[in-house]
Amino acid sequence: MIINRIKESKIHNIDFGKLPFGKVFSDHMLICQYKSGKWHTPEIRPYGTLSISAGTQVLHYGQSVFEGMKAFKSDAGELLLFRYMDNYRRLNQSATRLSIPVISENIFKTGLKELLNLDSDWCNKEDGYALYIRPFIFASGECIKASASTEYTFVIITSPSTVYYPKAIDVIIEEHYSRASRGGVGFAKAAGNYASSFYPTKQANRKGFTQIIWTDAKEHRYIEESGTMNIWFRIGNKLVTPELSDSILDGITRRSIISLAKKRGIEVEERKILVKEILDAYHQNNLNECFGTGTAVTVSPIDSITFNSIRMVMAQKGESIALKLKKDLQDIQKGRIEDTFNWVTFLKEI
Ligand code: COI
């Protein structure tokens, strides 16, 4: 690996008390090029611009995938990675669907280790902070023929982060636009999935909603995701979340919440959820909670769901399961409780 270190860290210019999500970047980045049928030696260099020509394929056809994962500082100041190999596997699944060559475990692991060794100071130790890690791969060949590229660039950048949504959000059920269709790329972290969500989300923002609840593309009768999060409902005392399909992202936080809820003896159902079922539960005063899960948001409570002109405010009977599970998750991520699931890796162990 080639390592070019920054001359002077920018960290002293950063106000960690005011961190907007995704706008502050750590000192270094990892870059690795795919050319002539193979990935070449990765390089770490100071974070900064990438030089690409106007004919670069990703700019025209959007052939690009990414991951979102997090590292945390333990109370003793050690850097811990959360389920990072799950992100590695999902990156390659997304890459395969987008006809992008997969990254070897060795490049991913050693690149990440060296990068985090250099920039671990960017992860604040206080509660609520993490280092958000963004690996991505894009088509970097120069060609505007509509075909898969022969050249790619793999990059890892990191960004110190804190709370994504400072309070519970209000969402609206989308009945016209779709995020993903059967046979499409909804299960993958393809850049284009996010691009196509911005216009409908802006329309919802104008009406006062933070996010959309996406429904199935065919009939708009089944719930799929909420914004960039997997979605959960507490109906009575049972947790329900849409079952995975090729139009739903297999969220790593989603998987973690399923395990943590089961460990607490909470009943969890992964299945199709009709919009009508949510309306019925609300009318029966049985819709107790709703929340979203994702790497960036961790667990984010949803206060109200609007469908047509009906605003469903959560009944919130009993203690919030979302907040309990969020705490369980954060305690594992910070290394505060026993990691019975083997989700956490010390940086020094990579
Ligand atoms: C994540 O939770 O990491 C996401 O992918 C959301 C991101 C688009 C901010």
Short mmCIF file of C-alpha atoms and ligand atoms in Angstrom, two decimals:
data_model
loop_
_atom_site.label_atom_id
_atom_site.label_comp_id
_atom_site.label_asym_id
_atom_site.label_seq_id
_atom_site.Cartn_x
_atom_site.Cartn_y
_atom_site.Cartn_z
CA MET A 1 0.00 0.00 0.00
CA ILE A 2 1.21 3.52 -0.80
CA ILE A 3 0.72 5.99 2.04
CA ASN A 4 1.01 9.77 1.57
CA ARG A 5 0.21 11.48 4.84
CA ILE A 6 -1.20 14.98 5.23
CA LYS A 7 1.38 17.55 6.36
CA GLU A 8 -0.83 19.11 8.98
CA SER A 9 -4.16 17.77 10.28
CA LYS A 10 -7.29 19.91 9.80
CA ILE A 11 -8.85 18.53 12.97
CA HIS A 12 -8.15 21.61 15.07
CA ASN A 13 -10.37 23.72 12.79
CA ILE A 14 -13.40 21.50 13.38
CA ASP A 15 -16.14 22.41 15.85
CA PHE A 16 -17.26 18.98 17.06
CA GLY A 17 -20.14 20.68 18.90
CA LYS A 18 -21.65 21.66 15.54
CA LEU A 19 -21.22 18.81 13.09
CA PRO A 20 -23.60 18.89 10.14
CA PHE A 21 -24.05 15.31 8.88
CA GLY A 22 -21.82 14.49 5.93
CA LYS A 23 -20.10 17.82 5.42
CA VAL A 24 -16.88 17.39 7.38
CA PHE A 25 -14.24 14.94 6.18
CA SER A 26 -11.25 13.45 7.98
CA ASP A 27 -7.68 14.02 6.81
CA HIS A 28 -7.15 11.04 4.50
CA MET A 29 -8.87 8.88 1.90
CA LEU A 30 -8.12 5.52 0.32
CA ILE A 31 -8.11 5.14 -3.45
CA CYS A 32 -7.71 2.04 -5.54
CA GLN A 33 -8.00 1.76 -9.34
CA TYR A 34 -9.34 -1.09 -11.45
CA LYS A 35 -7.73 -1.23 -14.89
CA SER A 36 -6.79 -3.97 -17.37
CA GLY A 37 -8.99 -6.48 -15.55
CA LYS A 38 -7.63 -6.10 -12.00
CA TRP A 39 -7.56 -3.92 -8.93
CA HIS A 40 -4.18 -2.24 -8.47
CA THR A 41 -2.21 -1.26 -5.35
CA PRO A 42 -4.34 0.96 -3.09
CA GLU A 43 -3.11 4.35 -2.03
CA ILE A 44 -3.86 6.53 0.96
CA ARG A 45 -3.59 10.25 0.31
CA PRO A 46 -4.84 13.48 1.84
CA TYR A 47 -8.63 13.86 1.49
CA GLY A 48 -9.42 16.03 -1.50
CA THR A 49 -10.57 16.26 -5.06
CA LEU A 50 -10.58 13.46 -7.61
CA SER A 51 -9.66 14.40 -11.11
CA ILE A 52 -12.04 12.95 -13.71
CA SER A 53 -12.72 13.89 -17.31
CA ALA A 54 -16.11 15.01 -18.66
CA GLY A 55 -16.47 11.67 -20.44
CA THR A 56 -16.17 9.59 -17.27
CA GLN A 57 -18.84 6.90 -17.39
CA VAL A 58 -20.33 7.37 -13.91
CA LEU A 59 -21.35 10.92 -14.85
CA HIS A 60 -23.46 9.64 -17.72
CA TYR A 61 -24.90 6.31 -16.62
CA GLY A 62 -24.67 6.39 -12.83
CA GLN A 63 -22.73 3.13 -12.47
CA SER A 64 -21.85 3.55 -8.81
CA VAL A 65 -22.45 1.83 -5.47
CA PHE A 66 -21.65 2.77 -1.89
CA GLU A 67 -21.76 1.65 1.71
CA GLY A 68 -22.36 3.40 5.00
CA MET A 69 -20.76 1.98 8.13
CA LYS A 70 -19.60 3.32 11.48
CA ALA A 71 -16.71 3.15 13.91
CA PHE A 72 -17.08 4.18 17.57
CA LYS A 73 -14.70 5.04 20.41
CA SER A 74 -14.94 2.98 23.56
CA ASP A 75 -14.77 4.73 26.93
CA ALA A 76 -11.13 3.59 27.08
CA GLY A 77 -10.46 5.40 23.77
CA GLU A 78 -10.15 2.38 21.47
CA LEU A 79 -11.69 2.42 18.01
CA LEU A 80 -14.37 -0.21 17.42
CA LEU A 81 -15.90 -1.15 14.10
CA PHE A 82 -19.50 -2.34 13.92
CA ARG A 83 -20.29 -5.32 11.63
CA TYR A 84 -17.88 -3.98 9.01
CA MET A 85 -17.58 -7.30 7.18
CA ASP A 86 -21.34 -7.27 6.64
CA ASN A 87 -20.89 -3.95 4.87
CA TYR A 88 -18.03 -5.43 2.85
CA ARG A 89 -20.25 -8.30 1.68
CA ARG A 90 -23.14 -5.96 0.86
CA LEU A 91 -20.82 -3.65 -1.11
CA ASN A 92 -19.84 -6.56 -3.30
CA GLN A 93 -23.47 -7.68 -3.70
CA SER A 94 -24.39 -4.17 -4.85
CA ALA A 95 -21.33 -4.07 -7.11
CA THR A 96 -22.27 -7.36 -8.77
CA ARG A 97 -25.80 -6.12 -9.52
CA LEU A 98 -24.37 -2.95 -11.09
CA SER A 99 -21.85 -4.97 -13.12
CA ILE A 100 -18.92 -3.57 -11.13
CA PRO A 101 -15.98 -5.88 -10.26
CA VAL A 102 -15.90 -6.97 -6.61
CA ILE A 103 -13.23 -5.77 -4.17
CA SER A 104 -11.00 -8.35 -2.49
CA GLU A 105 -11.24 -8.84 1.25
CA ASN A 106 -7.56 -7.98 1.50
CA ILE A 107 -7.85 -4.57 -0.20
CA PHE A 108 -10.93 -3.69 1.82
CA LYS A 109 -9.54 -4.78 5.18
CA THR A 110 -6.00 -3.48 4.89
CA GLY A 111 -7.17 -0.23 3.28
CA LEU A 112 -9.66 0.37 6.06
CA LYS A 113 -7.18 -0.51 8.78
CA GLU A 114 -4.47 1.84 7.49
CA LEU A 115 -6.96 4.65 6.90
CA LEU A 116 -8.48 4.38 10.36
CA ASN A 117 -5.06 4.10 11.99
CA LEU A 118 -4.28 7.52 10.50
CA ASP A 119 -7.63 9.18 11.24
CA SER A 120 -8.93 7.58 14.44
CA ASP A 121 -8.69 10.94 16.27
CA TRP A 122 -11.61 12.10 14.12
CA CYS A 123 -13.90 9.77 16.07
CA ASN A 124 -15.12 11.64 19.13
CA LYS A 125 -15.39 9.62 22.34
CA GLU A 126 -18.49 11.35 23.71
CA ASP A 127 -21.88 9.64 23.50
CA GLY A 128 -23.73 10.18 20.24
CA TYR A 129 -20.60 10.51 18.09
CA ALA A 130 -19.23 8.08 15.51
CA LEU A 131 -16.94 8.05 12.53
CA TYR A 132 -19.15 7.49 9.50
CA ILE A 133 -17.25 5.47 6.90
CA ARG A 134 -18.22 5.74 3.25
CA PRO A 135 -16.67 3.18 0.88
CA PHE A 136 -17.82 3.62 -2.74
CA ILE A 137 -17.00 2.38 -6.22
CA PHE A 138 -17.69 4.22 -9.45
CA ALA A 139 -17.18 3.66 -13.17
CA SER A 140 -14.12 5.75 -13.99
CA GLY A 141 -13.53 4.71 -17.60
CA GLU A 142 -13.71 7.46 -20.23
CA CYS A 143 -16.42 6.43 -22.67
CA ILE A 144 -20.00 7.51 -23.34
CA LYS A 145 -21.18 4.30 -24.93
CA ALA A 146 -24.04 2.98 -22.78
CA SER A 147 -22.21 -0.05 -21.43
CA ALA A 148 -20.47 -1.19 -18.26
CA SER A 149 -17.11 0.50 -17.81
CA THR A 150 -13.79 -1.33 -18.03
CA GLU A 151 -12.26 0.94 -15.38
CA TYR A 152 -13.40 1.63 -11.83
CA THR A 153 -12.27 3.58 -8.77
CA PHE A 154 -12.77 2.37 -5.21
CA VAL A 155 -12.59 5.06 -2.54
CA ILE A 156 -13.05 5.16 1.23
CA ILE A 157 -13.67 8.52 2.90
CA THR A 158 -14.63 9.08 6.53
CA SER A 159 -16.67 11.78 8.20
CA PRO A 160 -17.12 12.49 11.91
CA SER A 161 -20.82 12.33 12.67
CA THR A 162 -23.37 12.79 15.37
CA VAL A 163 -27.18 12.67 15.56
CA TYR A 164 -28.88 12.57 12.12
CA TYR A 165 -32.44 13.53 13.09
CA PRO A 166 -32.37 15.49 16.37
CA LYS A 167 -36.05 14.70 17.05
CA ALA A 168 -38.85 12.35 16.03
CA ILE A 169 -39.94 12.91 12.45
CA ASP A 170 -43.23 13.18 10.56
CA VAL A 171 -43.62 11.11 7.40
CA ILE A 172 -46.15 10.69 4.59
CA ILE A 173 -47.11 7.52 2.73
CA GLU A 174 -46.22 7.91 -0.96
CA GLU A 175 -48.89 6.81 -3.39
CA HIS A 176 -47.53 7.98 -6.71
CA TYR A 177 -43.73 7.78 -6.95
CA SER A 178 -41.73 4.59 -6.28
CA ARG A 179 -38.29 3.98 -4.90
CA ALA A 180 -37.72 0.53 -6.36
CA SER A 181 -39.45 -2.10 -8.44
CA ARG A 182 -39.33 -5.90 -8.58
CA GLY A 183 -36.29 -7.06 -10.49
CA GLY A 184 -34.65 -3.66 -10.05
CA VAL A 185 -31.82 -2.46 -7.82
CA GLY A 186 -33.73 -1.49 -4.65
CA PHE A 187 -31.89 -4.08 -2.55
CA ALA A 188 -28.51 -2.63 -3.59
CA LYS A 189 -26.88 0.54 -2.36
CA ALA A 190 -26.84 1.95 -5.86
CA ALA A 191 -26.26 5.71 -6.05
CA GLY A 192 -29.17 6.10 -8.48
CA ASN A 193 -31.69 4.79 -5.92
CA TYR A 194 -30.98 7.89 -3.87
CA ALA A 195 -30.94 10.30 -6.84
CA SER A 196 -34.45 9.27 -7.87
CA SER A 197 -35.78 9.73 -4.33
CA PHE A 198 -34.83 13.40 -4.04
CA TYR A 199 -37.64 14.88 -6.15
CA PRO A 200 -40.53 13.09 -4.37
CA THR A 201 -38.85 13.76 -1.01
CA LYS A 202 -38.63 17.48 -1.79
CA GLN A 203 -42.36 17.51 -2.60
CA ALA A 204 -43.02 15.87 0.78
CA ASN A 205 -40.69 18.35 2.54
CA ARG A 206 -42.72 21.22 1.05
CA LYS A 207 -45.83 19.78 2.68
CA GLY A 208 -44.01 19.68 6.05
CA PHE A 209 -42.86 16.04 6.12
CA THR A 210 -39.28 14.99 6.75
CA GLN A 211 -39.47 11.76 4.81
CA ILE A 212 -41.63 9.55 2.64
CA ILE A 213 -42.83 6.05 3.40
CA TRP A 214 -42.22 4.20 0.15
CA THR A 215 -44.83 1.70 -0.98
CA ASP A 216 -44.58 -1.08 -3.58
CA ALA A 217 -44.18 0.15 -7.15
CA LYS A 218 -46.99 -2.00 -8.56
CA GLU A 219 -50.00 -1.11 -6.42
CA HIS A 220 -48.79 1.24 -3.67
CA ARG A 221 -50.58 -1.01 -1.18
CA TYR A 222 -47.62 -2.44 0.73
CA ILE A 223 -45.14 -0.56 2.93
CA GLU A 224 -41.48 -0.86 1.89
CA GLU A 225 -39.05 1.64 3.48
CA SER A 226 -39.03 5.13 4.92
CA GLY A 227 -36.68 7.58 3.22
CA THR A 228 -33.22 6.04 3.53
CA MET A 229 -34.28 3.83 6.45
CA ASN A 230 -35.88 0.43 7.01
CA ILE A 231 -39.22 0.90 8.75
CA TRP A 232 -40.71 -0.66 11.87
CA PHE A 233 -44.10 -0.58 13.60
CA ARG A 234 -45.10 -1.60 17.10
CA ILE A 235 -48.63 -2.91 16.71
CA GLY A 236 -49.88 -3.89 20.14
CA ASN A 237 -46.65 -5.17 21.62
CA LYS A 238 -45.36 -6.87 18.51
CA LEU A 239 -42.70 -5.42 16.21
CA VAL A 240 -43.37 -5.71 12.50
CA THR A 241 -41.11 -4.78 9.61
CA PRO A 242 -41.45 -5.44 5.87
CA GLU A 243 -39.85 -8.73 4.80
CA LEU A 244 -36.81 -8.43 2.54
CA SER A 245 -37.25 -8.51 -1.21
CA ASP A 246 -35.29 -7.24 -4.19
CA SER A 247 -36.89 -3.82 -3.67
CA ILE A 248 -35.89 -3.48 0.00
CA LEU A 249 -32.41 -2.80 1.37
CA ASP A 250 -31.11 -5.55 3.65
CA GLY A 251 -30.17 -3.07 6.36
CA ILE A 252 -27.44 -4.10 8.79
CA THR A 253 -29.08 -2.02 11.53
CA ARG A 254 -32.36 -3.74 10.60
CA ARG A 255 -30.72 -7.15 11.10
CA SER A 256 -29.24 -5.99 14.41
CA ILE A 257 -32.58 -4.71 15.71
CA ILE A 258 -34.22 -8.05 14.88
CA SER A 259 -31.59 -9.88 16.95
CA LEU A 260 -31.71 -7.39 19.84
CA ALA A 261 -35.51 -7.44 19.99
CA LYS A 262 -35.59 -11.24 20.00
CA LYS A 263 -32.97 -11.28 22.74
CA ARG A 264 -35.28 -9.14 24.85
CA GLY A 265 -38.13 -11.59 24.19
CA ILE A 266 -40.00 -9.15 21.95
CA GLU A 267 -42.01 -10.78 19.18
CA VAL A 268 -40.77 -9.73 15.72
CA GLU A 269 -42.52 -10.36 12.44
CA GLU A 270 -40.88 -9.84 9.06
CA ARG A 271 -43.67 -9.91 6.53
CA LYS A 272 -45.61 -7.92 4.00
CA ILE A 273 -47.41 -4.98 5.60
CA LEU A 274 -50.46 -3.46 3.95
CA VAL A 275 -51.01 0.27 4.31
CA LYS A 276 -54.54 -0.74 5.32
CA GLU A 277 -53.19 -2.74 8.26
CA ILE A 278 -51.47 0.38 9.59
CA LEU A 279 -54.67 2.40 9.21
CA ASP A 280 -56.70 -0.30 10.97
CA ALA A 281 -54.19 -0.53 13.84
CA TYR A 282 -54.35 3.25 14.20
CA HIS A 283 -58.16 3.28 14.28
CA GLN A 284 -58.11 0.51 16.90
CA ASN A 285 -55.70 2.63 19.00
CA ASN A 286 -53.15 -0.15 18.58
CA LEU A 287 -50.46 1.62 16.54
CA ASN A 288 -48.05 2.29 19.37
CA GLU A 289 -44.79 3.19 17.72
CA CYS A 290 -43.11 3.62 14.41
CA PHE A 291 -39.39 4.04 13.79
CA GLY A 292 -36.75 3.84 11.11
CA THR A 293 -33.37 2.12 11.25
CA GLY A 294 -30.22 2.70 9.26
CA THR A 295 -26.50 3.23 9.74
CA ALA A 296 -26.67 7.01 9.62
CA VAL A 297 -29.79 7.38 11.79
CA THR A 298 -29.31 4.26 13.99
CA VAL A 299 -32.87 4.16 15.38
CA SER A 300 -35.03 7.15 14.58
CA PRO A 301 -38.50 7.52 16.12
CA ILE A 302 -41.35 8.54 13.81
CA ASP A 303 -44.05 10.64 15.49
CA SER A 304 -46.74 10.67 12.85
CA ILE A 305 -47.63 9.02 9.56
CA THR A 306 -49.93 10.78 7.11
CA PHE A 307 -52.00 8.93 4.53
CA ASN A 308 -54.29 11.05 2.34
CA SER A 309 -55.80 13.42 4.88
CA ILE A 310 -55.40 11.10 7.89
CA ARG A 311 -52.59 12.01 10.28
CA MET A 312 -51.80 9.01 12.46
CA VAL A 313 -50.02 10.04 15.65
CA MET A 314 -48.41 7.13 17.48
CA ALA A 315 -50.34 6.00 20.58
CA GLN A 316 -47.03 5.34 22.44
CA LYS A 317 -48.65 3.00 25.00
CA GLY A 318 -46.02 1.73 27.44
CA GLU A 319 -42.26 2.28 27.25
CA SER A 320 -40.69 3.05 23.88
CA ILE A 321 -39.24 -0.14 22.43
CA ALA A 322 -37.37 1.93 19.83
CA LEU A 323 -35.45 3.79 22.51
CA LYS A 324 -34.70 0.60 24.48
CA LEU A 325 -33.33 -1.13 21.37
CA LYS A 326 -31.39 1.97 20.39
CA LYS A 327 -29.68 1.92 23.77
CA ASP A 328 -28.92 -1.82 23.49
CA LEU A 329 -27.37 -1.19 20.09
CA GLN A 330 -25.33 1.81 21.22
CA ASP A 331 -24.04 -0.03 24.29
CA ILE A 332 -22.71 -2.80 22.05
CA GLN A 333 -21.29 -0.32 19.53
CA LYS A 334 -19.42 1.52 22.31
CA GLY A 335 -18.16 -1.74 23.81
CA ARG A 336 -20.06 -1.12 27.07
CA ILE A 337 -21.83 -4.46 27.28
CA GLU A 338 -20.88 -7.97 26.32
CA ASP A 339 -20.94 -8.40 22.54
CA THR A 340 -22.77 -11.73 22.51
CA PHE A 341 -23.42 -11.48 18.77
CA ASN A 342 -19.78 -10.88 17.81
CA TRP A 343 -20.61 -7.67 15.98
CA VAL A 344 -17.76 -5.50 17.16
CA THR A 345 -14.10 -5.55 16.06
CA PHE A 346 -11.31 -3.54 17.65
CA LEU A 347 -9.31 -1.70 14.99
CA LYS A 348 -6.16 -3.38 16.26
CA GLU A 349 -7.76 -6.79 15.53
CA ILE A 350 -8.33 -6.18 11.81
C1 COI B 1 -26.91 5.08 5.80
O1 COI B 1 -27.70 4.93 6.71
O2 COI B 1 -25.71 4.87 5.88
C2 COI B 1 -27.40 5.52 4.54
O3 COI B 1 -27.18 4.94 3.55
C3 COI B 1 -28.08 6.79 4.54
C4 COI B 1 -27.26 7.78 3.82
C5 COI B 1 -27.80 7.92 2.46
C6 COI B 1 -27.09 9.03 4.57
#
